[in-house]
Coordinates of C-alpha atoms in Angstrom, one line a residue:
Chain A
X210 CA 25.9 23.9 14.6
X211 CA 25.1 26.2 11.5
X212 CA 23.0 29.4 12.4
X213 CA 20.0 28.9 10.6
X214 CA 17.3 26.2 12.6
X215 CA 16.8 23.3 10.9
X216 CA 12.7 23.9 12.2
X217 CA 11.7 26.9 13.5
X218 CA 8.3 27.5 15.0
X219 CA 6.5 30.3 15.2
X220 CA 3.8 31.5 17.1
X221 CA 2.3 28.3 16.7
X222 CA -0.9 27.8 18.5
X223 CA -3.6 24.5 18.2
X224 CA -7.2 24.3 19.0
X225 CA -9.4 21.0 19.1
X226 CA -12.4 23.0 19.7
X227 CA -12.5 25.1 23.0
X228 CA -9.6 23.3 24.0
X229 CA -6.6 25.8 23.2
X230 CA -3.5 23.2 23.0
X231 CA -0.8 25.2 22.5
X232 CA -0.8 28.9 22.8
X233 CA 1.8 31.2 20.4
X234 CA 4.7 28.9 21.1
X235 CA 8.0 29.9 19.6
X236 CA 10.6 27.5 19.6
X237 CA 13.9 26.6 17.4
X238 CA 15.8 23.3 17.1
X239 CA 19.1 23.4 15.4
X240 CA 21.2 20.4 13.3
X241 CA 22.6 17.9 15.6
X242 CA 20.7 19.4 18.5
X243 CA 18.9 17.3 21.1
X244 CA 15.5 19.8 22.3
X245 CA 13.9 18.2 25.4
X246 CA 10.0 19.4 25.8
X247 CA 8.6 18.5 29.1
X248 CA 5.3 19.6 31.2
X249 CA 2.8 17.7 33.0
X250 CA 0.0 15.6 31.4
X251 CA -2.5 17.6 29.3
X252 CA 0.0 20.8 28.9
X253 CA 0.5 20.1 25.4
X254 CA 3.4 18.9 24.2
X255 CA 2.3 15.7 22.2
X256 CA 0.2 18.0 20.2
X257 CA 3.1 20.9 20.0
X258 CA 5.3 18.0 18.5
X259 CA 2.6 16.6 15.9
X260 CA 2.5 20.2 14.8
X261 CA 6.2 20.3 14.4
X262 CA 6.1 17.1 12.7
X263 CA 3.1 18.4 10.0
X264 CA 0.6 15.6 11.3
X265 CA -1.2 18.2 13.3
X266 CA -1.9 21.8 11.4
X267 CA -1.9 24.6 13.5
X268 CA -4.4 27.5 13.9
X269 CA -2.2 29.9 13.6
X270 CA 1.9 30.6 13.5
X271 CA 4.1 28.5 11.2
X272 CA 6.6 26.0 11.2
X273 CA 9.3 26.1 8.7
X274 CA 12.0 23.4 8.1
X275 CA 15.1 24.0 6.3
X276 CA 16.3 21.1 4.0
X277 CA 20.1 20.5 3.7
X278 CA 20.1 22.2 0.3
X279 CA 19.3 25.6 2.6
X280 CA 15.9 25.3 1.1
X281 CA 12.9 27.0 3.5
X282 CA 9.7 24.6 3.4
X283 CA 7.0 25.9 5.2
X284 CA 5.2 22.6 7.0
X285 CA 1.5 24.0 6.7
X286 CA 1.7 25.4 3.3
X287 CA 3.0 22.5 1.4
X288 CA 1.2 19.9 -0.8
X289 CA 0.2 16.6 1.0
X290 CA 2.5 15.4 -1.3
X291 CA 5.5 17.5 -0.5
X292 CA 5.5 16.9 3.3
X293 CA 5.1 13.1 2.8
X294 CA 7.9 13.3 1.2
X295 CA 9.9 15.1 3.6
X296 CA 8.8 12.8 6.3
X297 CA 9.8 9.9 4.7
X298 CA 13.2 11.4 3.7
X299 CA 14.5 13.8 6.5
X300 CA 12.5 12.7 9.4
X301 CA 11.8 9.6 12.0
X302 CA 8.7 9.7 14.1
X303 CA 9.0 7.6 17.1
X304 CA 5.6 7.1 18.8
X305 CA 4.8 6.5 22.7
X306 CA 3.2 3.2 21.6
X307 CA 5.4 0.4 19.5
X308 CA 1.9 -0.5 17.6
X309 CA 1.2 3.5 16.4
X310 CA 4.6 3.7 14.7
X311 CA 4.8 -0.9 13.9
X312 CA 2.9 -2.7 11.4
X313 CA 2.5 -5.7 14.3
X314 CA 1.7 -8.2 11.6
X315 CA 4.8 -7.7 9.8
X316 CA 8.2 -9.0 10.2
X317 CA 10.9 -6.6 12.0
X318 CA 12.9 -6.7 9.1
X319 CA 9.6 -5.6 7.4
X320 CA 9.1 -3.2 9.2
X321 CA 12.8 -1.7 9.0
X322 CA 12.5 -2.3 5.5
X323 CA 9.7 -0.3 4.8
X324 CA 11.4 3.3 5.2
X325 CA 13.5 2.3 2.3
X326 CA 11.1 1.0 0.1
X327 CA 9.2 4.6 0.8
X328 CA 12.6 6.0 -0.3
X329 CA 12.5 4.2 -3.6
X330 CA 15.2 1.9 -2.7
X331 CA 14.6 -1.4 -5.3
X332 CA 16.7 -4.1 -4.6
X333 CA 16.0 -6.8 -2.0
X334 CA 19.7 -7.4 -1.5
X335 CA 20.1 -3.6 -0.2
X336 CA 17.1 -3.9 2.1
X337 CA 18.5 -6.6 3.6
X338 CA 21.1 -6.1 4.7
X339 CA 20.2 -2.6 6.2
X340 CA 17.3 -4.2 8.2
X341 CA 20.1 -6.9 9.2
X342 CA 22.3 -3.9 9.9
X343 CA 19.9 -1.4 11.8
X344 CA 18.8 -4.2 14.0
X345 CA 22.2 -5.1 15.0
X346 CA 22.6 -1.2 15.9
X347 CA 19.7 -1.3 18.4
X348 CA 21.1 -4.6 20.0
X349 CA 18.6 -7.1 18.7
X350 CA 19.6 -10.4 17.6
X351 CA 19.4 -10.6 13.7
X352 CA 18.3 -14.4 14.2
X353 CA 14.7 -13.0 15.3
X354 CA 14.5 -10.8 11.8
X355 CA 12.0 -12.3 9.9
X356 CA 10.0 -12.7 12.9
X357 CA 6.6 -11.0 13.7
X358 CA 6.7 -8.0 15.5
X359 CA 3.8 -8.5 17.6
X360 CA 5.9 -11.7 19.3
X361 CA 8.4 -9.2 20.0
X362 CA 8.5 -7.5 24.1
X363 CA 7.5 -4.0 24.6
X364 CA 11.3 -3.0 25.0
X365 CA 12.1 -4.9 22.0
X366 CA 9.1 -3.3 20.3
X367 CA 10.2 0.0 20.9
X368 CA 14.1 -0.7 19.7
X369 CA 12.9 -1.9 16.4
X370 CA 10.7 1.2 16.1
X371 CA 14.0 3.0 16.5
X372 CA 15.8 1.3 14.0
X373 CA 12.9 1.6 11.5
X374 CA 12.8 5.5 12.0
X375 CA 17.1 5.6 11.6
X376 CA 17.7 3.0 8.6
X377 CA 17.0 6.4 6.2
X378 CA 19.3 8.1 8.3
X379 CA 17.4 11.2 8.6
X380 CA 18.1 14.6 10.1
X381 CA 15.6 15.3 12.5
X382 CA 14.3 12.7 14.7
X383 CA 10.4 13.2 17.0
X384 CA 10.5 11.1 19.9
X385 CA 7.0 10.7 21.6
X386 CA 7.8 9.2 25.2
X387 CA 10.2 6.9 23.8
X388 CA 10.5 5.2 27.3
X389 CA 6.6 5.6 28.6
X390 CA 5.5 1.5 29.7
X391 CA 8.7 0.4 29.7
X392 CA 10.1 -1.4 33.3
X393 CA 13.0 1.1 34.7
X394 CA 15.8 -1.1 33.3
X395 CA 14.4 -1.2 30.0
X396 CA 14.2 2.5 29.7
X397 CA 17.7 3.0 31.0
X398 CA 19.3 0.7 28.1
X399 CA 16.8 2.3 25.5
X400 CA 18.1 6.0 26.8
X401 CA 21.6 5.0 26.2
X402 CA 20.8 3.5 22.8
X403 CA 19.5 6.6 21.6
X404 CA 22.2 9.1 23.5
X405 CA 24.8 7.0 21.5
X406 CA 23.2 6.4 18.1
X407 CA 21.9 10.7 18.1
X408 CA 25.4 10.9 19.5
X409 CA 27.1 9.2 16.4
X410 CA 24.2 9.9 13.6
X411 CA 24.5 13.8 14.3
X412 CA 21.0 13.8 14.0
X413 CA 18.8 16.6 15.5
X414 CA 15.6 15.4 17.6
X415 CA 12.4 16.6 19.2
X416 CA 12.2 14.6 22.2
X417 CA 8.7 14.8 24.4
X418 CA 8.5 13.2 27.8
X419 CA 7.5 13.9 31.6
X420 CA 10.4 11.6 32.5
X421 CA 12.9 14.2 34.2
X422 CA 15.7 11.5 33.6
X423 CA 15.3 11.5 30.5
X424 CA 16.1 14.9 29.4
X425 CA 18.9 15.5 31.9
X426 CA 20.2 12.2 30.3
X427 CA 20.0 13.4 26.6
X428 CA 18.6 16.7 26.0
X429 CA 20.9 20.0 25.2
X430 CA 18.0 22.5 25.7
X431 CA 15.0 22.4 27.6
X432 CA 11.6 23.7 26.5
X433 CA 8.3 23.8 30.3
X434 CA 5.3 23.4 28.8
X435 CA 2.3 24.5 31.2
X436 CA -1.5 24.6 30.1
X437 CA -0.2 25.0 26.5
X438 CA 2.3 27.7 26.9
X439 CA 5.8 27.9 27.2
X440 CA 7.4 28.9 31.3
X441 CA 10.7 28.7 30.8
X442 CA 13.5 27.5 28.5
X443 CA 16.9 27.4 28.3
X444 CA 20.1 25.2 28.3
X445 CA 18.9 21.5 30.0
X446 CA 21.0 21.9 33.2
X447 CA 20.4 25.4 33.6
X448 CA 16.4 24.9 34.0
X449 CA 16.9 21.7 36.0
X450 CA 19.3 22.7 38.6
X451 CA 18.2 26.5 38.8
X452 CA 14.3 26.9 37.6
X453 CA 13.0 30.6 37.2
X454 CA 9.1 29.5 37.0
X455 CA 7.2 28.6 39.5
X456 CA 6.0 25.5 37.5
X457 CA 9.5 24.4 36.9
X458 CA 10.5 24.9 40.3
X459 CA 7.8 22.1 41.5
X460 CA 8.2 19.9 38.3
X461 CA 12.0 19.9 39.7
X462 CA 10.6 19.2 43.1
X463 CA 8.9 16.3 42.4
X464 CA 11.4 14.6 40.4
X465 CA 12.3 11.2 42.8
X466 CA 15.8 11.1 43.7
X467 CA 17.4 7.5 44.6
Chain U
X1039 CA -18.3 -18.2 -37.4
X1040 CA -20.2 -21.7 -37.0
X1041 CA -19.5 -21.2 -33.3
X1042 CA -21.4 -17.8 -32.8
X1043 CA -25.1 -18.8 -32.2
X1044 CA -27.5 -16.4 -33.8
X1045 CA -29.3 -13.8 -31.3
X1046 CA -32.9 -14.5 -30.5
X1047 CA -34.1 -11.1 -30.4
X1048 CA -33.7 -9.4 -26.4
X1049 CA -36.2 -10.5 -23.7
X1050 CA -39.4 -8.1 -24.2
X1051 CA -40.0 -5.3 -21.4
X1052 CA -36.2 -4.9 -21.2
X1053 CA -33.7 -2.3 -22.5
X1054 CA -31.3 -3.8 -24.5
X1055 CA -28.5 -5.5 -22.8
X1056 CA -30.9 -5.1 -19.3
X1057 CA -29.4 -1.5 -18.1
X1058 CA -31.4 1.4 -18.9
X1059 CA -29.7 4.3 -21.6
X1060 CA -28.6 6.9 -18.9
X1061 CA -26.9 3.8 -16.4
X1062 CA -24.7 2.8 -20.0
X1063 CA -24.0 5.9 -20.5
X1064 CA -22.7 6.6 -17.0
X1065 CA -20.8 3.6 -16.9
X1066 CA -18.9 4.5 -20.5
X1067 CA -18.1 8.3 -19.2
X1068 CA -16.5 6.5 -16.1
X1069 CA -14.3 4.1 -18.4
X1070 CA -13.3 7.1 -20.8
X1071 CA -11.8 8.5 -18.1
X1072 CA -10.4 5.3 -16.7
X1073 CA -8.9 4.7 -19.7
X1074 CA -7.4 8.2 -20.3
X1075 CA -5.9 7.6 -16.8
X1076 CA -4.5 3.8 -16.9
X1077 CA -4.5 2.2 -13.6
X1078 CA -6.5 4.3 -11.7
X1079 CA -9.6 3.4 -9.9
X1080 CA -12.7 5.6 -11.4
X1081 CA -15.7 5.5 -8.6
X1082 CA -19.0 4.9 -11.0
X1083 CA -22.3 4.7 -9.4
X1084 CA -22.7 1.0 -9.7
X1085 CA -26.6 -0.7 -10.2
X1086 CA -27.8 -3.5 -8.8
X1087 CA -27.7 -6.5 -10.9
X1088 CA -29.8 -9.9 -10.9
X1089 CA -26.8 -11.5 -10.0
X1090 CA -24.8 -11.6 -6.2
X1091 CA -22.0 -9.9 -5.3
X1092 CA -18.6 -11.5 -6.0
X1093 CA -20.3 -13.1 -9.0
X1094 CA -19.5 -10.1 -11.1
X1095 CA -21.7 -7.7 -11.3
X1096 CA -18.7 -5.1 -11.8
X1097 CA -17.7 -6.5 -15.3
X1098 CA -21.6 -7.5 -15.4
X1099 CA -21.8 -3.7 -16.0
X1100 CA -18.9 -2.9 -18.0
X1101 CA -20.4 -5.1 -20.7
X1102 CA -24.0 -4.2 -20.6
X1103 CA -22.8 -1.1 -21.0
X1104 CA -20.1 -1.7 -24.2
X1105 CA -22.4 -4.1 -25.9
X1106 CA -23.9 -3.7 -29.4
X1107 CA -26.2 -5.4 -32.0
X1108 CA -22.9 -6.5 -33.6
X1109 CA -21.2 -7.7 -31.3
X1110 CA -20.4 -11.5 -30.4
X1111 CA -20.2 -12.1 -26.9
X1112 CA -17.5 -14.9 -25.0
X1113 CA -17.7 -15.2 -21.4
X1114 CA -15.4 -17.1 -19.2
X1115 CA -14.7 -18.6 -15.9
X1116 CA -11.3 -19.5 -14.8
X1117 CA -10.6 -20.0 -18.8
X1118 CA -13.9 -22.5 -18.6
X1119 CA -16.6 -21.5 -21.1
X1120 CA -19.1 -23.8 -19.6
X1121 CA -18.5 -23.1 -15.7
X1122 CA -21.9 -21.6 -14.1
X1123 CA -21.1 -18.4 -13.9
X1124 CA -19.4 -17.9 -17.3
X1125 CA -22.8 -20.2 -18.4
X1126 CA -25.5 -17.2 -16.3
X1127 CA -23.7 -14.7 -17.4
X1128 CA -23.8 -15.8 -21.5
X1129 CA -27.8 -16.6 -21.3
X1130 CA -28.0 -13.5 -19.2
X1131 CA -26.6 -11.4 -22.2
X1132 CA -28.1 -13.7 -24.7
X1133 CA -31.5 -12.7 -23.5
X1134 CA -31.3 -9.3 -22.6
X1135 CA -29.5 -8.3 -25.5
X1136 CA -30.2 -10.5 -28.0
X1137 CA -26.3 -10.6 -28.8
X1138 CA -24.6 -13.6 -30.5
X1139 CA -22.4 -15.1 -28.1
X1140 CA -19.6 -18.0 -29.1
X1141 CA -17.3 -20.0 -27.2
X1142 CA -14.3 -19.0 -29.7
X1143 CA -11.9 -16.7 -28.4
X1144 CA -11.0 -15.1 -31.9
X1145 CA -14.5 -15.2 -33.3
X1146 CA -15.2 -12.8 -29.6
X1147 CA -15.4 -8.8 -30.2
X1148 CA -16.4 -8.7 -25.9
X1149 CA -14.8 -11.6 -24.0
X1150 CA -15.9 -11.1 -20.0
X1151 CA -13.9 -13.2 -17.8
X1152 CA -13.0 -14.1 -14.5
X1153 CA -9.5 -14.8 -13.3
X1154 CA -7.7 -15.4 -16.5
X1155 CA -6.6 -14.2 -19.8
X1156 CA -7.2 -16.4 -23.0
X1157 CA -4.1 -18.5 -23.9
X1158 CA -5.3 -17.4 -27.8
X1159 CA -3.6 -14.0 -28.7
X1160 CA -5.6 -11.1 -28.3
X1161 CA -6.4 -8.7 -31.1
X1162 CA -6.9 -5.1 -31.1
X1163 CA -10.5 -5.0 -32.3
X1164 CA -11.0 -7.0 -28.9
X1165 CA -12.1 -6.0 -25.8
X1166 CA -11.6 -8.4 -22.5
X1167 CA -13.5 -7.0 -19.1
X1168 CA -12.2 -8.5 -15.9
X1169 CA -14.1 -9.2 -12.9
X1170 CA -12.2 -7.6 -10.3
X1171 CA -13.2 -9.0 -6.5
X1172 CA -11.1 -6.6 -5.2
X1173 CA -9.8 -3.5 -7.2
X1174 CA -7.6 -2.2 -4.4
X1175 CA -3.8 -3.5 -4.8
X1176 CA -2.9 -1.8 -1.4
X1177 CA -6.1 -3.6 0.8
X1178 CA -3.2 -6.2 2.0
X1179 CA -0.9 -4.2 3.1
X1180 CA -2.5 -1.1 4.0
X1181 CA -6.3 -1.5 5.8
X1182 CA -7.1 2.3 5.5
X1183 CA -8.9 3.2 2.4
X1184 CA -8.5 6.9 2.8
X1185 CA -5.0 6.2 3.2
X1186 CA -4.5 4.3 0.2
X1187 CA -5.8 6.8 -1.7
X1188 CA -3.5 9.6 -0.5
X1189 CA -0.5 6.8 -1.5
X1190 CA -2.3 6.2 -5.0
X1191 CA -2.1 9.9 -5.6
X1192 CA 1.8 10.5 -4.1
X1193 CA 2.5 7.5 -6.1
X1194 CA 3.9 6.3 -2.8
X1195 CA 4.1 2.4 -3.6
X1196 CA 7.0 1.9 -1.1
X1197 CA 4.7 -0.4 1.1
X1198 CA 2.9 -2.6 -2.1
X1199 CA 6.7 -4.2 -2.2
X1200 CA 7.2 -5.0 1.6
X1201 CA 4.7 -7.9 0.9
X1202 CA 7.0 -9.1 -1.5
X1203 CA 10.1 -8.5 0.6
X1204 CA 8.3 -10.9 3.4
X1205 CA 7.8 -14.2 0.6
X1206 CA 11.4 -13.8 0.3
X1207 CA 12.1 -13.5 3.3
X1208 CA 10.7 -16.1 4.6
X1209 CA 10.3 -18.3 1.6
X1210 CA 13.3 -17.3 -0.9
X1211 CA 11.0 -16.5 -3.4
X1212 CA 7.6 -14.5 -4.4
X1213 CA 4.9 -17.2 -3.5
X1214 CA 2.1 -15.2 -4.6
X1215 CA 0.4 -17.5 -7.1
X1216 CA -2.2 -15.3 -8.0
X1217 CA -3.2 -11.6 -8.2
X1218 CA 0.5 -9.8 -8.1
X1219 CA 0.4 -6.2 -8.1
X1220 CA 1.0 -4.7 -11.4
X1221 CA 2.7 -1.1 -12.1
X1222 CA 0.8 0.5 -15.0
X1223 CA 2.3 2.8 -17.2
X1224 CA 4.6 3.8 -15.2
X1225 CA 2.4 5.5 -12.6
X1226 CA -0.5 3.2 -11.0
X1227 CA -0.4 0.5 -8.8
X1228 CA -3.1 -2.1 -10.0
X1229 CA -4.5 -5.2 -8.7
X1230 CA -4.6 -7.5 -12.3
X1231 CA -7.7 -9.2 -10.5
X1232 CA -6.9 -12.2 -9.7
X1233 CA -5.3 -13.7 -12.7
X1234 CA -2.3 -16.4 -11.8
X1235 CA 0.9 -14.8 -12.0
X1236 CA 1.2 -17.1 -15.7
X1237 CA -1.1 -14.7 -17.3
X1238 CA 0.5 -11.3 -16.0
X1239 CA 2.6 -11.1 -19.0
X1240 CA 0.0 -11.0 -21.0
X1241 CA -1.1 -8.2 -19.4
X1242 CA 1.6 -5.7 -20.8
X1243 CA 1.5 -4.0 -24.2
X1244 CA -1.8 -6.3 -25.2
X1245 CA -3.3 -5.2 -28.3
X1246 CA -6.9 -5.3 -27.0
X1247 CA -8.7 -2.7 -24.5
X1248 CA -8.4 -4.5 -21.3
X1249 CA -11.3 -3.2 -19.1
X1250 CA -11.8 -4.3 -15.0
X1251 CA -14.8 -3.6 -13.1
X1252 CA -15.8 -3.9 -9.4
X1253 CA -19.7 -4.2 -8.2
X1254 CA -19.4 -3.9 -4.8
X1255 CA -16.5 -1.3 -4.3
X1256 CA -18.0 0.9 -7.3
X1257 CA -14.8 1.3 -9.2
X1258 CA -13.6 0.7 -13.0
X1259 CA -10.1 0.8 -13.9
X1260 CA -8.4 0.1 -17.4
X1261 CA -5.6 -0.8 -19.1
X1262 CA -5.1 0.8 -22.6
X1263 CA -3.8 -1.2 -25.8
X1264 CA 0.0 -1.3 -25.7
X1265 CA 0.5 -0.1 -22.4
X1266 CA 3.7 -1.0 -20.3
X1267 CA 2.7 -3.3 -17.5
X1268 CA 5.1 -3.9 -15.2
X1269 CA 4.9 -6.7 -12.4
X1270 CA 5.9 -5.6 -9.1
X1271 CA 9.4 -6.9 -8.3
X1272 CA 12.8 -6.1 -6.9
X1273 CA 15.9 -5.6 -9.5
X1274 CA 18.1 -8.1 -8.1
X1275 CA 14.4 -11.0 -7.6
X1276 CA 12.8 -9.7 -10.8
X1277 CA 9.3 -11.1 -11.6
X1278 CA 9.6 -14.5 -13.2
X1279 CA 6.7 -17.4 -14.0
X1280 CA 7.4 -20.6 -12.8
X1281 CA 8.4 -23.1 -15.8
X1282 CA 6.8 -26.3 -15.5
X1283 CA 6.7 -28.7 -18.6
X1284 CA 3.4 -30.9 -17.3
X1285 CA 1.3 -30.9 -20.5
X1286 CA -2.3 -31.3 -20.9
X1287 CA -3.3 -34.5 -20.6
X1288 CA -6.0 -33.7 -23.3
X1289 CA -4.0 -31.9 -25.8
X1290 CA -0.3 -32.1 -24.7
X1291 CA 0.0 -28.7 -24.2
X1292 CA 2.9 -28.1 -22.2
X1293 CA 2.6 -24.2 -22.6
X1294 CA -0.5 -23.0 -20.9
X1295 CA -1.9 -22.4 -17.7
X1296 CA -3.2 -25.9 -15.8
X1297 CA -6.1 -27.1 -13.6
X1298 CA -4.5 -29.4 -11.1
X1299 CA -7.8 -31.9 -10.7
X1300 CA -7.0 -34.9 -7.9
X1301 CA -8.4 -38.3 -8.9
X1302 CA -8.3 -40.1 -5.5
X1303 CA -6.8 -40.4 -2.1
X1304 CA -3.6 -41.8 -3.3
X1305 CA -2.4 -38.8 -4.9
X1306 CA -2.8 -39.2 -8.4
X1307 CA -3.5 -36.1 -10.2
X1308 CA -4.4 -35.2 -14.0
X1309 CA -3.4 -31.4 -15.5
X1310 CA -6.0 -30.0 -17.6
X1311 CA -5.6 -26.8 -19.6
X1312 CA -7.3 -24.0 -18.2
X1313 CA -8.8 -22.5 -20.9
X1314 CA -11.6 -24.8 -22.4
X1315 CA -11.7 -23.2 -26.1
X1316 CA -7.8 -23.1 -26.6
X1317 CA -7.7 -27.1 -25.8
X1318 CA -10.6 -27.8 -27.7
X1319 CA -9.3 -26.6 -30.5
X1320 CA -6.0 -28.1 -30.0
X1321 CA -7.0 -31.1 -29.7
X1322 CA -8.6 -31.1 -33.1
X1323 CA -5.6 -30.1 -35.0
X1324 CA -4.3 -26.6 -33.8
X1325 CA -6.1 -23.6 -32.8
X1326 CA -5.7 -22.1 -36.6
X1327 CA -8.0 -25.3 -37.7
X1328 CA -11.6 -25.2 -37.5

C-alpha cells in the first residue's frame, strides 16, 4: 500500500432537504484496500458512498481521488465530463439491485461488453472474448452469453453485474449491498467470489452493507455509521470483537451467531 | 426542363411557401447553427403544419423555410415521386408557394424526401431535407433523453455500438436493414433517418447540403457538403451493404435499391427500383437521355 489514499474524503456532509445524511465524515481508502461501511438502515451510508462515487454532490467537504499517474482529481469540482470519464475508466459501481446497475433487456454478454465499448474498445473480436472471459471468472456458464439478462436468477443477476463492473479492470470498486435479496447460500458463494477476485485484481473497494458477515468476511477496515455520523472505526476485527461505541457494541450484539 | 411545371402563382391570403417571415427566419438561424455543428441536434420552435405528425412536418418546415421564387421543388417518398405523401406535399408547396416543382432529380434545386437518397448523383447546388421520424440515434439503446444528451455532449457513444454487438451476436452479422447510426465528422452520433443501410454511403462526403428535420421532437440537424460520414461498425465487422444482383424488372438495373412487391400466395415476387425517376429514365435510354 502506497501512502497517499487513492480517495480521501473530507468533511463530507449531504443534505436532501432537512434531512442531514451524512454529517462532516472523514474517511480514507487506500489501493488494494477493502473499507467495510456498516450502520443501521437510514444512518447513511448508501448516500456517503454515492458521494464518494461523484453520483451524489455533497454540501460541503470534498472528495479527492488520486489517479495512478499521482494525479489529485477533486470529484465535485470536475466537469461532467471528466468524472464520467473516471467512472468508466478507474471505477465499478455495484448496485443493491441487479436491474439499477443491468440493462435487463440486453444480453449478459451485452451487458459485460458495454464497459468496454465506454472505454473505446472497437473490435468485436476483443469484446468477445472478455465477456466470454469475465463470465467464466464469476462462475457462469458461457453457453447462457447471449442470453437476456432479465431470464437470468437474482444470484446470477448479481454475478454478471460483477463481471460487468471488473472486465475494465478498475482500481476502485463501490459495492452497494452486493448480497441484500439474495438466499443465504447464494450470498456466501457471491462473498467468496468477490474476496477472491479483489483478492487477485488488487483492486481497492468501498463496500456498504448491514450484513456483519460480510465485512468480517472481506473487509480490512471498518467504518459505524450512526444517524449520519461516523462512531467508530478502525481495523475490521478490532471494532468487531472489541467495540468502543455504544452503537457498535449493540450492532455487535445483535449480529446472529449459528 | 420539360419536366418542371410552371408555378401558378401562391394560393391568395398566404405567405409565400405557407409560414409566416419571422417562423422562416427562425427555422434558417436554427439550421446555420446546425450546420456549423454537423450532427448535432438544434431544438427550433417547431409550428404546426396542415399536415399529421410522422407525415413530415419536420422537413415540411425546413423547406418552407429554404424555398425561393427560383427554386424547382422534387419531393419523394420511399424514392416514389407519385406516393401520397411525396404527391401532398408537392401540391402543398405548389400552392403555397407558387414554386415549380419536377419529378427530375437533376432538374431539383430542393428535393424533400422520406427514407431514401436519389440513386442520381447529387450536385452541390442541391439541397436534399430528410424527414427524420426520430432524430435521436441513442432512443434504442438508451430511453432517458436527459441522459442522451449528457452522452451527445461527452461524446460517450460506447453504448450506440452494443446494439450492434447483439445482431452479431446472435445473428453473425449487423441485421439492421434500415436507419444505422452514422458518426458525423468525427464527433456526432446521427440517426441517417431511416434510409436503408444501401443509401448510407451516399451519405458521406455528398456534394449537396443534406438537411433533416423532426416536427414532433423540434430538432434540425445537418450534414455539410463533403463531410466524413462514418457508419457505425466494429474494425474487425466493418460496415458493409449487402450485394444482391436482382435487377429491376423494369429497367434491369441491378445496382439500385429494390421494392420487394409479392404477386400472390405462392411466393412469386417482382423487384422494382425504388426510386421512380431514376427508372423512368432508364428505361427510356439512360438517365443522361431525355
Amino acid at each position: 500500500m502506497s501512502d497517499a489514499p487513492l480517495l480521501e474524503a473530507e468533511a463530507v456532509t449531504c443534505r436532501f432537504g432537512r434531512v442531514t445524511a451524512c454529517r462532516d465524515i472523514d474517511v480514507a481508502v487506500h489501493a488494494g484496500e477493502i473499507l467495510g461501511i456498516v450502520g443501521e438502515s437510514g444512518a447513511g451510508k448508501s448516500t456517503l458512498l454515492r458521494c464518494l462515487a461523484g453520483v451524489v454532490r455533497p454540501a460541503s467537504g470534498t472528495v479527492t481521488y488520486t489517479d495512478a499517474g499521482g494525479r489529485e482529481h477533486p470529484l465535485h469540482a470536475l466537469e461532467d465530463s471528466a468524472l464520467r470519464r473516471l467512472a468508466r475508466t478507474d471505477w465499478g459501481f455495484v448496485h443493491q439491485h441487479p436491474h439499477d446497475g443491468l440493462r435487463p433487456h440486453l444480453s449478459a454478454g451485452a451487458n459485460v461488453a458495454e464497459p468496454l465499448l465506454r472505454c473505446g474498445e472497437t473490435r468485436y473480436g476483443r469484446i468477445r472474448t472478455a465477456a466470454r472471459h469475465w463470465l467464466e471468472q464469476v462462475e457462469l456458464d458461457p453457453v447462457r452469453m447471449d442470453d437476456r439478462v432479465r431470464t437470468f436468477s437474482g444470484g446470477m443477476q448479481q454475478r454478471v453485474q460483477l463481471a460487468r463492473n471488473l472486465v475494465t479492470e478498475p482500481r476502485l470498486l463501490f459495492l452497494d449491498e452486493p448480497t441484500g435479496g439474495l438466499d443465504v447460500s447464494v450470498q456466501a458463494r457471491l462473498l467468496d467470489l468477490i474476496r477472491q477476485l479483489v483478492a487477485r485484481l488488487q483492486v481497492a473497494v468501498v463496500l456498504v452493507t448491514h450484513d456483519l458477515a460480510a465485512v468480517r468476511l472481506l473487509a480490512h477496515r471498518l467504518v459505524v455509521m450512526q444517524q449520519g455520523g461516523i462512531v467508530e472505526q478502525g481495523l475490521t476485527d478490532q471494532v468487531l470483537d472489541d467495540p468502543q461505541h455504544a452503537y457498535s457494541q449493540l450492532l455487535v450484539a445483535s449480529e446472529l451467531r449459528c | 426542363m420539360s419536366a418542371a411545371s410552371p408555378g401558378a402563382g401562391p394560393l391568395p391570403g398566404y405567405n409565400f411557401a405557407y409560414l409566416d417571415e419571422q417562423t422562416r427566419r427562425m427555422i434558417r438561424r436554427a439550421l446555420l447553427k446546425a450546420v456549423a455543428i454537423p450532427g448535432h441536434q438544434v431544438p427550433f420552435a417547431a409550428r404546426e403544419m396542415p399536415l399529421p405528425y410522422g407525415w413530415g412536418t419536420g422537413g415540411l418546415q425546413i423547406t418552407a423555410a429554404l424555398l425561393g421564387r427560383d427554386d424547382v421543388l422534387k419531393v419523394i417518398d420511399q424514392g416514389a415521386d407519385d406516393a401520397t405523401n411525396a404527391t401532398s406535399i408537392r401540391r402543398f408547396f405548389a400552392r403555397t408557394a407558387g414554386v415549380a416543382t419536377t419529378e427530375r432529380t437533376d432538374a431539383a434545386s430542393i428535393i424533400q424526401t422520406r427514407h431514401r437518397i436519389p440513386e442520381t448523383p447529387l450536385r452541390p447546388d442541391q439541397v436534399l431535407v430528410y424527414q427524420v421520424p426520430d432524430p435521436e440515434p441513442l432512443r434504442g439503446v438508451e430511453t432517458r433523453e436527459a441522459e442522451a444528451r449528457r452522452m451527445h455532449a461527452a461524446a460517450d457513444y460506447g453504448l450506440a455500438r452494443v446494439a450492434l454487438y447483439e445482431q452479431i451476436a446472435h445473428y453473425g452479422r449487423v441485421r439492421q436493414a434500415y436507419n444505422h447510426p452514422v458518426i458525423v465528422n468525427r464527433r456526432y452520433l446521427a440517426s441517417p433517418s431511416p434510409i436503408p443501410r444501401f443509401d448510407n454511403p451516399k451519405l458521406d462526403h455528398s456534394p449537396a447540403l443534406q438537411l433533416f428535420g423532426a416536427g414532433r421532437e423540434r430538432r434540425v440537424y445537418a450534414i455539410p457538403p463533403h463531410t466524413p460520414v462514418h457508419s457505425l461498425d466494429f474494425d474487425d465487422v466493418p460496415f458493409t451493404v449487402d450485394a444482391d444482383d436482382t435487377a429491376c424488372s423494369l429497367c434491369g438495373a441491378t445496382d439500385t435499391y429494390l421494392d420487394e412487391i409479392v404477386l400472390d400466395d405462392h411466393g412469386t415476387r417482382r423487384y422494382l427500383c425504388s426510386d421512380t425517376d431514376f427508372c423512368r429514365r432508364n428505361r427510356d435510354g439512360g438517365p443522361d437521355h431525355e
